[in-house]
């Protein structure tokens, strides 16, 4: 009895599978003639799914930065030797509130570090002394919060080196540990500052 049930189940699956293949083959024969025949030949390159597509290019000159170029556009800072023989790297980051074109004709009111999203990619060597002048001419408080190991006084969270509008603060710490890290604004509300564009890479 068990074997009979298994045989019947297999036969049903075979019939269903054959039916699906037959319907698929039939539609494959009919659809090109029924659907594509209704589309002008000049428009047949347009995707049918959704019927929408982006036309044109983002104006990188208007934005002031090229997203492709900044992938390898490292900011190495101003380099000078310290008395103990180590390297001092000095950077300057400023808040700029500006519109950024994110798709052709679509602009977003961004908050940026140095006028771009993401902010400059800061590249250093482990053990370097890092000094960053952070200017905030914007309308909201902002910070620089670096992922890595540093003093809590340099952590860039509200209450520690948060630059209020019109203020300049200085962050200074040793670069460690080695790796690819982030920096971003940590002012409240945190999510808003992040999605507005205040983040960058610290390598």
mmCIF file of C-alpha atoms in Angstrom:
data_model
loop_
_atom_site.group_PDB
_atom_site.id
_atom_site.type_symbol
_atom_site.label_atom_id
_atom_site.label_comp_id
_atom_site.label_asym_id
_atom_site.label_seq_id
_atom_site.Cartn_x
_atom_site.Cartn_y
_atom_site.Cartn_z
ATOM 1 C CA UNK A 1 0.000 0.000 0.000
ATOM 2 C CA UNK A 2 2.825 2.367 0.900
ATOM 3 C CA UNK A 3 4.589 1.641 -2.403
ATOM 4 C CA UNK A 4 1.356 2.291 -4.326
ATOM 5 C CA UNK A 5 0.925 5.703 -2.659
ATOM 6 C CA UNK A 6 4.521 6.632 -3.506
ATOM 7 C CA UNK A 7 4.005 5.607 -7.148
ATOM 8 C CA UNK A 8 0.837 7.707 -7.392
ATOM 9 C CA UNK A 9 2.604 10.688 -5.806
ATOM 10 C CA UNK A 10 5.472 10.435 -8.294
ATOM 11 C CA UNK A 11 3.035 10.216 -11.211
ATOM 12 C CA UNK A 12 1.178 13.318 -9.996
ATOM 13 C CA UNK A 13 4.453 15.256 -9.723
ATOM 14 C CA UNK A 14 5.452 14.149 -13.209
ATOM 15 C CA UNK A 15 2.106 15.257 -14.642
ATOM 16 C CA UNK A 16 2.261 18.635 -12.877
ATOM 17 C CA UNK A 17 5.836 19.195 -14.024
ATOM 18 C CA UNK A 18 4.957 18.302 -17.595
ATOM 19 C CA UNK A 19 1.972 20.631 -17.485
ATOM 20 C CA UNK A 20 4.084 23.561 -16.276
ATOM 21 C CA UNK A 21 6.675 22.952 -18.985
ATOM 22 C CA UNK A 22 3.965 22.769 -21.643
ATOM 23 C CA UNK A 23 2.336 26.019 -20.508
ATOM 24 C CA UNK A 24 5.759 27.700 -20.383
ATOM 25 C CA UNK A 25 6.559 26.583 -23.908
ATOM 26 C CA UNK A 26 3.156 27.776 -25.153
ATOM 27 C CA UNK A 27 3.579 31.206 -23.540
ATOM 28 C CA UNK A 28 7.066 31.448 -24.979
ATOM 29 C CA UNK A 29 5.565 31.004 -28.438
ATOM 30 C CA UNK A 30 2.651 33.384 -27.936
ATOM 31 C CA UNK A 31 4.011 36.244 -25.812
ATOM 32 C CA UNK A 32 6.598 37.651 -28.223
ATOM 33 C CA UNK A 33 3.877 38.046 -30.845
ATOM 34 C CA UNK A 34 1.152 39.318 -28.531
ATOM 35 C CA UNK A 35 3.127 41.690 -26.288
ATOM 36 C CA UNK A 36 6.103 42.885 -28.290
ATOM 37 C CA UNK A 37 3.988 43.342 -31.399
ATOM 38 C CA UNK A 38 2.147 46.114 -29.530
ATOM 39 C CA UNK A 39 5.379 47.976 -28.682
ATOM 40 C CA UNK A 40 6.845 50.273 -31.345
ATOM 41 C CA UNK A 41 10.144 48.902 -32.590
ATOM 42 C CA UNK A 42 11.931 52.081 -31.464
ATOM 43 C CA UNK A 43 10.871 51.440 -27.837
ATOM 44 C CA UNK A 44 11.625 47.733 -27.542
ATOM 45 C CA UNK A 45 14.907 48.393 -25.737
ATOM 46 C CA UNK A 46 12.999 49.895 -22.775
ATOM 47 C CA UNK A 47 12.680 47.415 -19.866
ATOM 48 C CA UNK A 48 9.107 46.233 -19.338
ATOM 49 C CA UNK A 49 9.496 45.780 -15.567
ATOM 50 C CA UNK A 50 8.228 48.899 -13.811
ATOM 51 C CA UNK A 51 8.415 50.985 -16.958
ATOM 52 C CA UNK A 52 10.821 53.472 -15.333
ATOM 53 C CA UNK A 53 14.497 54.186 -15.738
ATOM 54 C CA UNK A 54 16.969 56.938 -14.879
ATOM 55 C CA UNK A 55 17.956 59.156 -17.783
ATOM 56 C CA UNK A 56 21.114 61.259 -17.900
ATOM 57 C CA UNK A 57 23.992 61.661 -15.469
ATOM 58 C CA UNK A 58 24.561 63.325 -12.132
ATOM 59 C CA UNK A 59 26.337 66.665 -12.533
ATOM 60 C CA UNK A 60 29.611 66.008 -10.693
ATOM 61 C CA UNK A 61 30.861 69.529 -11.439
ATOM 62 C CA UNK A 62 27.822 70.993 -9.719
ATOM 63 C CA UNK A 63 28.344 68.685 -6.748
ATOM 64 C CA UNK A 64 32.023 69.549 -6.582
ATOM 65 C CA UNK A 65 33.168 65.931 -6.316
ATOM 66 C CA UNK A 66 33.228 62.751 -8.397
ATOM 67 C CA UNK A 67 32.028 59.630 -6.510
ATOM 68 C CA UNK A 68 34.352 57.427 -8.567
ATOM 69 C CA UNK A 69 37.423 59.591 -7.993
ATOM 70 C CA UNK A 70 36.990 59.826 -4.221
ATOM 71 C CA UNK A 71 37.287 56.047 -3.904
ATOM 72 C CA UNK A 72 41.071 56.511 -4.037
ATOM 73 C CA UNK A 73 41.330 60.205 -3.187
ATOM 74 C CA UNK A 74 43.224 59.968 0.108
ATOM 75 C CA UNK A 75 43.752 62.962 2.378
ATOM 76 C CA UNK A 76 47.207 62.421 3.899
ATOM 77 C CA UNK A 77 47.125 65.636 5.916
ATOM 78 C CA UNK A 78 49.907 68.138 6.492
ATOM 79 C CA UNK A 79 52.913 66.099 7.618
ATOM 80 C CA UNK A 80 55.620 67.290 10.017
ATOM 81 C CA UNK A 81 58.033 65.591 12.469
ATOM 82 C CA UNK A 82 57.512 65.612 16.228
ATOM 83 C CA UNK A 83 60.422 66.050 18.685
ATOM 84 C CA UNK A 84 60.206 62.358 19.617
ATOM 85 C CA UNK A 85 60.680 61.326 15.975
ATOM 86 C CA UNK A 86 57.069 60.406 15.310
ATOM 87 C CA UNK A 87 54.927 61.923 12.563
ATOM 88 C CA UNK A 88 52.305 64.597 13.121
ATOM 89 C CA UNK A 89 49.475 64.691 10.591
ATOM 90 C CA UNK A 90 47.220 67.743 10.655
ATOM 91 C CA UNK A 91 43.816 67.858 8.985
ATOM 92 C CA UNK A 92 41.090 70.460 8.666
ATOM 93 C CA UNK A 93 37.444 69.470 8.387
ATOM 94 C CA UNK A 94 34.566 71.912 8.050
ATOM 95 C CA UNK A 95 30.819 71.500 8.040
ATOM 96 C CA UNK A 96 29.057 72.612 4.859
ATOM 97 C CA UNK A 97 25.279 72.472 4.533
ATOM 98 C CA UNK A 98 24.518 72.215 0.827
ATOM 99 C CA UNK A 99 22.406 70.520 -1.798
ATOM 100 C CA UNK A 100 23.909 67.421 -3.418
ATOM 101 C CA UNK A 101 22.493 65.945 -6.617
ATOM 102 C CA UNK A 102 21.948 62.231 -5.938
ATOM 103 C CA UNK A 103 20.202 61.372 -9.230
ATOM 104 C CA UNK A 104 19.714 63.401 -12.409
ATOM 105 C CA UNK A 105 17.609 66.389 -11.372
ATOM 106 C CA UNK A 106 17.137 65.107 -7.800
ATOM 107 C CA UNK A 107 18.893 67.098 -5.067
ATOM 108 C CA UNK A 108 19.235 66.309 -1.373
ATOM 109 C CA UNK A 109 19.803 68.904 1.391
ATOM 110 C CA UNK A 110 22.960 67.336 2.809
ATOM 111 C CA UNK A 111 25.231 68.093 5.737
ATOM 112 C CA UNK A 112 28.791 67.433 4.653
ATOM 113 C CA UNK A 113 32.381 67.315 5.803
ATOM 114 C CA UNK A 114 34.352 69.583 3.432
ATOM 115 C CA UNK A 115 31.458 69.782 0.994
ATOM 116 C CA UNK A 116 31.267 66.132 -0.026
ATOM 117 C CA UNK A 117 29.549 62.861 0.849
ATOM 118 C CA UNK A 118 31.225 60.788 2.132
ATOM 119 C CA UNK A 119 33.711 63.118 3.800
ATOM 120 C CA UNK A 120 37.442 63.028 3.025
ATOM 121 C CA UNK A 121 39.150 59.656 3.447
ATOM 122 C CA UNK A 122 41.839 60.310 6.059
ATOM 123 C CA UNK A 123 44.861 58.052 5.579
ATOM 124 C CA UNK A 124 47.526 57.777 8.264
ATOM 125 C CA UNK A 125 50.077 55.336 9.663
ATOM 126 C CA UNK A 126 49.503 53.529 12.935
ATOM 127 C CA UNK A 127 51.238 55.462 15.696
ATOM 128 C CA UNK A 128 51.034 58.863 13.967
ATOM 129 C CA UNK A 129 49.863 61.790 16.046
ATOM 130 C CA UNK A 130 46.605 63.076 14.551
ATOM 131 C CA UNK A 131 45.462 66.678 14.961
ATOM 132 C CA UNK A 132 42.189 67.810 13.394
ATOM 133 C CA UNK A 133 40.798 71.336 13.384
ATOM 134 C CA UNK A 134 37.047 70.960 13.115
ATOM 135 C CA UNK A 135 35.113 74.045 12.015
ATOM 136 C CA UNK A 136 31.353 74.306 12.310
ATOM 137 C CA UNK A 137 29.894 77.299 10.456
ATOM 138 C CA UNK A 138 26.586 75.416 10.119
ATOM 139 C CA UNK A 139 23.302 75.821 11.959
ATOM 140 C CA UNK A 140 23.464 72.689 14.142
ATOM 141 C CA UNK A 141 25.934 71.231 16.681
ATOM 142 C CA UNK A 142 28.254 68.598 15.194
ATOM 143 C CA UNK A 143 31.100 66.325 16.273
ATOM 144 C CA UNK A 144 33.794 64.017 14.925
ATOM 145 C CA UNK A 145 33.594 60.535 16.410
ATOM 146 C CA UNK A 146 36.476 58.283 15.326
ATOM 147 C CA UNK A 147 36.304 54.512 15.584
ATOM 148 C CA UNK A 148 39.489 53.205 17.141
ATOM 149 C CA UNK A 149 41.279 53.637 20.464
ATOM 150 C CA UNK A 150 41.674 57.086 21.999
ATOM 151 C CA UNK A 151 40.996 59.065 25.147
ATOM 152 C CA UNK A 152 37.353 59.464 26.142
ATOM 153 C CA UNK A 153 37.949 63.226 26.054
ATOM 154 C CA UNK A 154 38.499 62.919 22.284
ATOM 155 C CA UNK A 155 35.492 60.684 21.651
ATOM 156 C CA UNK A 156 33.356 63.251 19.843
ATOM 157 C CA UNK A 157 30.061 62.462 21.501
ATOM 158 C CA UNK A 158 27.678 65.132 22.849
ATOM 159 C CA UNK A 159 29.405 66.788 25.770
ATOM 160 C CA UNK A 160 32.938 66.034 24.534
ATOM 161 C CA UNK A 161 34.325 68.351 21.859
ATOM 162 C CA UNK A 162 30.938 69.024 20.290
ATOM 163 C CA UNK A 163 31.269 72.076 18.047
ATOM 164 C CA UNK A 164 28.302 74.392 18.375
ATOM 165 C CA UNK A 165 27.458 76.639 15.393
ATOM 166 C CA UNK A 166 30.272 79.104 14.766
ATOM 167 C CA UNK A 167 32.791 77.183 16.894
ATOM 168 C CA UNK A 168 36.096 75.456 16.059
ATOM 169 C CA UNK A 169 37.391 72.574 18.176
ATOM 170 C CA UNK A 170 40.587 70.523 17.934
ATOM 171 C CA UNK A 171 40.800 66.747 18.172
ATOM 172 C CA UNK A 172 44.194 65.186 18.912
ATOM 173 C CA UNK A 173 45.067 61.527 19.457
ATOM 174 C CA UNK A 174 47.395 58.735 18.330
ATOM 175 C CA UNK A 175 46.253 56.633 15.377
ATOM 176 C CA UNK A 176 45.554 53.086 16.539
ATOM 177 C CA UNK A 177 44.868 50.288 15.950
ATOM 178 C CA UNK A 178 45.798 49.521 12.342
ATOM 179 C CA UNK A 179 42.781 48.998 10.082
ATOM 180 C CA UNK A 180 39.934 50.529 8.126
ATOM 181 C CA UNK A 181 37.736 52.592 10.431
ATOM 182 C CA UNK A 182 34.913 55.103 10.233
ATOM 183 C CA UNK A 183 34.439 58.597 11.509
ATOM 184 C CA UNK A 184 31.076 60.301 11.741
ATOM 185 C CA UNK A 185 29.052 62.898 13.577
ATOM 186 C CA UNK A 186 27.666 61.700 16.901
ATOM 187 C CA UNK A 187 25.459 64.663 17.769
ATOM 188 C CA UNK A 188 21.828 63.970 18.576
ATOM 189 C CA UNK A 189 19.733 62.802 16.905
ATOM 190 C CA UNK A 190 22.495 60.488 15.705
ATOM 191 C CA UNK A 191 20.571 58.857 12.835
ATOM 192 C CA UNK A 192 19.646 62.198 11.309
ATOM 193 C CA UNK A 193 23.243 63.448 11.259
ATOM 194 C CA UNK A 194 24.394 60.187 9.704
ATOM 195 C CA UNK A 195 21.786 59.991 6.954
ATOM 196 C CA UNK A 196 22.381 63.656 6.144
ATOM 197 C CA UNK A 197 25.906 62.683 5.026
ATOM 198 C CA UNK A 198 28.253 63.215 7.984
ATOM 199 C CA UNK A 199 30.542 60.186 7.737
ATOM 200 C CA UNK A 200 33.846 59.202 6.161
ATOM 201 C CA UNK A 201 36.699 56.693 6.188
ATOM 202 C CA UNK A 202 39.687 56.690 8.551
ATOM 203 C CA UNK A 203 42.435 54.352 7.402
#
